[in-house]
Amino acid sequence: MFPKWAYGFWQCRERYSSGKELVETVNEFRKRKLPMDVIVQDWQYWGNKGWGVPQFDEENYPNPSGFISEIHELNAHFCISIWSNPDKNSELGREYMSRNRFIPDSKWLDYFNPKTRQEYWNTLNTNLFVHGVDAWWMDAVEPENDALKGTQTHIGLGDFYRLTYPLMVSKAVYEGQRETTSDKRVCILTRSAFSGQQKYGMINWSGDIGGTWDGYRRQIIAGLNFTITGLPYWTSDIGGFFRPGPSQYTDKNYHELLTRWFQWGTFNPIFRVHGYQSETEPWKYGPEVEANMRKMLNLRYRLVPYIYSEAWNITNNGSTMMRPLVMDFREDSKALEQEYEYMFGNSFLVAPITQPGTSESEVYLPNTTNWYDFWTGQLIEGGQTISANAPLDQIPVFVKAGSIVPMGKIIQHTGEASADTLEIRIYNGADGSFNLYEDEGNNYNYEKGEFSVISFKYNEQDQTLTIGKREGQYPGYLKQRVFNIVVVNENSGVGITQEEKEKMILYSGRKTEVEL
């Protein structure tokens, strides 16, 4: 499990240049009511200490504990870029050199050596983690351009082991942080991965991609192919890393691409923006883009109860959140032809807009079930291609009949109290079930069984919803809460203002049956 805040929004750009600027940016998100949970410091915060040295430049980051504490007081978290190959000529590099921690005849630390892994973590802990760093962004974790060819690592030939290098870097940080504390879950964003790396708290991102429609389309396919390999957490630079320069802030064509990419990012396992030599904050692109982004941010945060429960399903049962249609509809040949459509968890069918100038989009709905338009609540028969409404502020999303989807209130960060009142949306037409998972959100007590699960089961024939007895508990769990039950129809889509939409249930942990 990642910390709960990792499923919120990550604000990232190349780059923030001071602790003061980081704090000011989080403040502006809060003022503008733009939900966010993570702000990211990209490279070169080390100043003149040497390339890739994980130490703050005292001039621009004079009080690391102080500015990170300010970020925390604003209910945000801090992620920092770390490089696996610090400059050999730096003070730190010379220390590693004196202990033979580099792979001979290379500029790469030998993470195949357990002593190197331990010392690297000690460096991170002393210089960064003690100040309150919450997450790690591992850039350059792969020896590029066959850099290990012909080398001898601690465990054998570089030619043979080179692809496992990022696995070892993640292992160093994961094991080091776990040994240091169990109060903060490890969260690693990394540019490269090897099979099995998911056990080290790893999210993969797709690197320095182009900000074009073609680049965006390729990302959708790349993400689906990546997550089906058994590495469930993946993300891309929303808007592209390489952007069109200063014109990006006024170019309506780029704004359309950025908006569509942002909508798709809302339905990624990890939701993160980034851009080279760019100020990526929503307000930099004008009020229309900002408003469209706010709409999707609000939706993402309303879906956190659903997303976090799906995350538990991934951890507990083995699954993936971003699901190419072959995973759920492999007997539907037409579904297998849809290269951009996918399931987000077990309930949502997402059909991202992949062409400019689109206000309607053809969407195929798989034939094994019926589907609800998420925005309008309209029920549509499966096994057909429909023309879906797709105004600039809306991505086509459909919900499988038989789904139960918990949605919270609009919040500004995942730590904000929202679960005391949840909307439980019933998409009838088939039996359905959902397990609502909850825990403390940012420690490893769940490994000791400190979590709770509340089951929801819908019986189509009897038109009843059974809310199960709360199983388990954890410090601070809600003993009483309100569940507002919504049976979805054409008067109860999420985009519709409703007058009589809810049946309110006061839940205190006991089994409850509700006639719908």
Short mmCIF file of N, CA and C in Angstrom, two decimals, residues 162-226:
data_model
loop_
_atom_site.label_atom_id
_atom_site.label_comp_id
_atom_site.label_asym_id
_atom_site.label_seq_id
_atom_site.Cartn_x
_atom_site.Cartn_y
_atom_site.Cartn_z
N ARG A 162 22.74 -5.62 -15.87
CA ARG A 162 22.50 -4.18 -15.99
C ARG A 162 21.02 -3.81 -15.91
N LEU A 163 20.12 -4.64 -16.46
CA LEU A 163 18.70 -4.29 -16.46
C LEU A 163 18.08 -4.36 -15.06
N THR A 164 18.76 -5.01 -14.14
CA THR A 164 18.24 -5.11 -12.78
C THR A 164 18.68 -3.93 -11.91
N TYR A 165 19.44 -3.03 -12.46
CA TYR A 165 19.99 -1.91 -11.68
C TYR A 165 18.90 -1.10 -10.97
N PRO A 166 17.82 -0.70 -11.65
CA PRO A 166 16.80 0.09 -10.93
C PRO A 166 16.14 -0.69 -9.81
N LEU A 167 16.04 -2.01 -9.96
CA LEU A 167 15.51 -2.85 -8.88
C LEU A 167 16.35 -2.68 -7.62
N MET A 168 17.65 -2.65 -7.79
CA MET A 168 18.56 -2.55 -6.65
C MET A 168 18.52 -1.16 -6.00
N VAL A 169 18.33 -0.13 -6.81
CA VAL A 169 18.24 1.22 -6.25
C VAL A 169 16.97 1.34 -5.40
N SER A 170 15.84 0.85 -5.91
CA SER A 170 14.60 0.87 -5.13
C SER A 170 14.73 0.04 -3.86
N LYS A 171 15.40 -1.09 -3.98
CA LYS A 171 15.60 -1.95 -2.82
C LYS A 171 16.39 -1.20 -1.72
N ALA A 172 17.40 -0.43 -2.14
CA ALA A 172 18.22 0.31 -1.18
C ALA A 172 17.37 1.28 -0.38
N VAL A 173 16.52 2.03 -1.07
CA VAL A 173 15.72 3.05 -0.39
C VAL A 173 14.60 2.41 0.42
N TYR A 174 13.94 1.41 -0.17
CA TYR A 174 12.83 0.77 0.54
C TYR A 174 13.30 0.13 1.84
N GLU A 175 14.33 -0.69 1.75
CA GLU A 175 14.79 -1.40 2.95
C GLU A 175 15.37 -0.43 3.97
N GLY A 176 16.05 0.62 3.49
CA GLY A 176 16.59 1.60 4.41
C GLY A 176 15.51 2.35 5.16
N GLN A 177 14.48 2.79 4.44
CA GLN A 177 13.42 3.54 5.10
C GLN A 177 12.61 2.64 6.04
N ARG A 178 12.35 1.40 5.62
CA ARG A 178 11.60 0.48 6.48
C ARG A 178 12.34 0.20 7.78
N GLU A 179 13.66 0.12 7.71
CA GLU A 179 14.45 -0.10 8.92
C GLU A 179 14.49 1.13 9.81
N THR A 180 14.32 2.31 9.19
CA THR A 180 14.38 3.56 9.94
C THR A 180 13.08 3.84 10.68
N THR A 181 11.95 3.59 10.02
CA THR A 181 10.65 3.87 10.64
C THR A 181 9.55 3.07 9.98
N SER A 182 8.51 2.76 10.74
CA SER A 182 7.31 2.15 10.19
C SER A 182 6.16 3.15 10.17
N ASP A 183 6.45 4.40 10.50
CA ASP A 183 5.41 5.42 10.59
C ASP A 183 5.14 6.11 9.26
N LYS A 184 5.98 5.88 8.27
CA LYS A 184 5.83 6.54 6.98
C LYS A 184 6.03 5.51 5.87
N ARG A 185 5.00 5.29 5.07
CA ARG A 185 5.10 4.30 4.00
C ARG A 185 6.07 4.77 2.92
N VAL A 186 6.81 3.83 2.37
CA VAL A 186 7.75 4.15 1.30
C VAL A 186 6.97 4.47 0.03
N CYS A 187 7.36 5.54 -0.64
CA CYS A 187 6.73 5.94 -1.89
C CYS A 187 7.83 6.39 -2.85
N ILE A 188 8.06 5.60 -3.89
CA ILE A 188 9.15 5.83 -4.83
C ILE A 188 8.58 6.00 -6.23
N LEU A 189 8.87 7.12 -6.86
CA LEU A 189 8.60 7.33 -8.29
C LEU A 189 9.90 7.10 -9.03
N THR A 190 9.90 6.20 -10.00
CA THR A 190 11.16 5.82 -10.64
C THR A 190 11.01 5.79 -12.16
N ARG A 191 12.10 6.10 -12.87
CA ARG A 191 12.05 6.16 -14.32
C ARG A 191 12.14 4.80 -14.98
N SER A 192 12.71 3.82 -14.29
CA SER A 192 12.84 2.49 -14.87
C SER A 192 12.53 1.44 -13.82
N ALA A 193 12.14 0.27 -14.30
CA ALA A 193 11.76 -0.80 -13.38
C ALA A 193 12.12 -2.15 -13.97
N PHE A 194 12.22 -3.14 -13.08
CA PHE A 194 12.48 -4.52 -13.46
C PHE A 194 11.43 -5.38 -12.76
N SER A 195 11.16 -6.55 -13.30
CA SER A 195 10.14 -7.43 -12.73
C SER A 195 10.37 -7.64 -11.24
N GLY A 196 9.30 -7.51 -10.48
CA GLY A 196 9.36 -7.69 -9.03
C GLY A 196 9.59 -6.41 -8.25
N GLN A 197 9.86 -5.33 -8.96
CA GLN A 197 10.22 -4.08 -8.27
C GLN A 197 9.05 -3.48 -7.51
N GLN A 198 7.81 -3.90 -7.86
CA GLN A 198 6.63 -3.34 -7.19
C GLN A 198 6.65 -3.59 -5.68
N LYS A 199 7.36 -4.61 -5.23
CA LYS A 199 7.37 -4.91 -3.79
C LYS A 199 8.18 -3.89 -3.00
N TYR A 200 8.89 -3.00 -3.69
CA TYR A 200 9.69 -1.98 -3.02
C TYR A 200 9.02 -0.60 -3.06
N GLY A 201 7.69 -0.57 -3.10
CA GLY A 201 6.98 0.70 -3.04
C GLY A 201 7.22 1.57 -4.24
N MET A 202 7.13 1.01 -5.44
CA MET A 202 7.59 1.65 -6.67
C MET A 202 6.43 2.04 -7.59
N ILE A 203 6.47 3.28 -8.06
CA ILE A 203 5.63 3.79 -9.13
C ILE A 203 6.56 4.07 -10.31
N ASN A 204 6.23 3.58 -11.48
CA ASN A 204 7.05 3.88 -12.66
C ASN A 204 6.43 5.04 -13.44
N TRP A 205 7.29 5.96 -13.89
CA TRP A 205 6.79 6.95 -14.84
C TRP A 205 7.56 6.81 -16.14
N SER A 206 6.98 7.31 -17.21
CA SER A 206 7.43 6.92 -18.55
C SER A 206 8.52 7.81 -19.12
N GLY A 207 9.12 8.68 -18.29
CA GLY A 207 10.29 9.42 -18.76
C GLY A 207 9.95 10.70 -19.50
N ASP A 208 10.91 11.18 -20.26
CA ASP A 208 10.83 12.51 -20.87
C ASP A 208 10.16 12.43 -22.23
N ILE A 209 8.84 12.53 -22.21
CA ILE A 209 8.03 12.32 -23.41
C ILE A 209 7.65 13.65 -24.06
N GLY A 210 7.22 13.59 -25.30
CA GLY A 210 6.84 14.79 -26.04
C GLY A 210 5.42 15.20 -25.78
N GLY A 211 5.19 16.51 -25.73
CA GLY A 211 3.86 17.05 -25.50
C GLY A 211 3.09 17.25 -26.79
N THR A 212 2.74 16.16 -27.45
CA THR A 212 2.00 16.20 -28.71
C THR A 212 0.83 15.23 -28.63
N TRP A 213 -0.12 15.36 -29.54
CA TRP A 213 -1.24 14.41 -29.56
C TRP A 213 -0.75 12.99 -29.79
N ASP A 214 0.20 12.83 -30.68
CA ASP A 214 0.73 11.49 -30.93
C ASP A 214 1.43 10.94 -29.70
N GLY A 215 2.22 11.79 -29.03
CA GLY A 215 2.87 11.36 -27.80
C GLY A 215 1.87 10.96 -26.73
N TYR A 216 0.80 11.72 -26.62
CA TYR A 216 -0.26 11.43 -25.64
C TYR A 216 -0.93 10.08 -25.95
N ARG A 217 -1.28 9.85 -27.21
CA ARG A 217 -1.92 8.59 -27.57
C ARG A 217 -1.01 7.40 -27.25
N ARG A 218 0.27 7.56 -27.54
CA ARG A 218 1.22 6.48 -27.26
C ARG A 218 1.30 6.20 -25.75
N GLN A 219 1.11 7.23 -24.94
CA GLN A 219 1.17 7.04 -23.49
C GLN A 219 0.04 6.16 -22.99
N ILE A 220 -1.14 6.32 -23.56
CA ILE A 220 -2.27 5.49 -23.14
C ILE A 220 -1.96 4.02 -23.37
N ILE A 221 -1.48 3.71 -24.56
CA ILE A 221 -1.15 2.32 -24.90
C ILE A 221 0.02 1.82 -24.05
N ALA A 222 1.02 2.68 -23.85
CA ALA A 222 2.18 2.29 -23.04
C ALA A 222 1.75 1.96 -21.62
N GLY A 223 0.89 2.79 -21.05
CA GLY A 223 0.45 2.56 -19.68
C GLY A 223 -0.31 1.25 -19.53
N LEU A 224 -1.18 0.95 -20.48
CA LEU A 224 -1.94 -0.30 -20.42
C LEU A 224 -1.02 -1.50 -20.57
N ASN A 225 -0.07 -1.41 -21.50
CA ASN A 225 0.87 -2.52 -21.66
C ASN A 225 1.74 -2.70 -20.42
N PHE A 226 2.14 -1.58 -19.82
CA PHE A 226 3.00 -1.67 -18.64
C PHE A 226 2.27 -2.31 -17.46
#
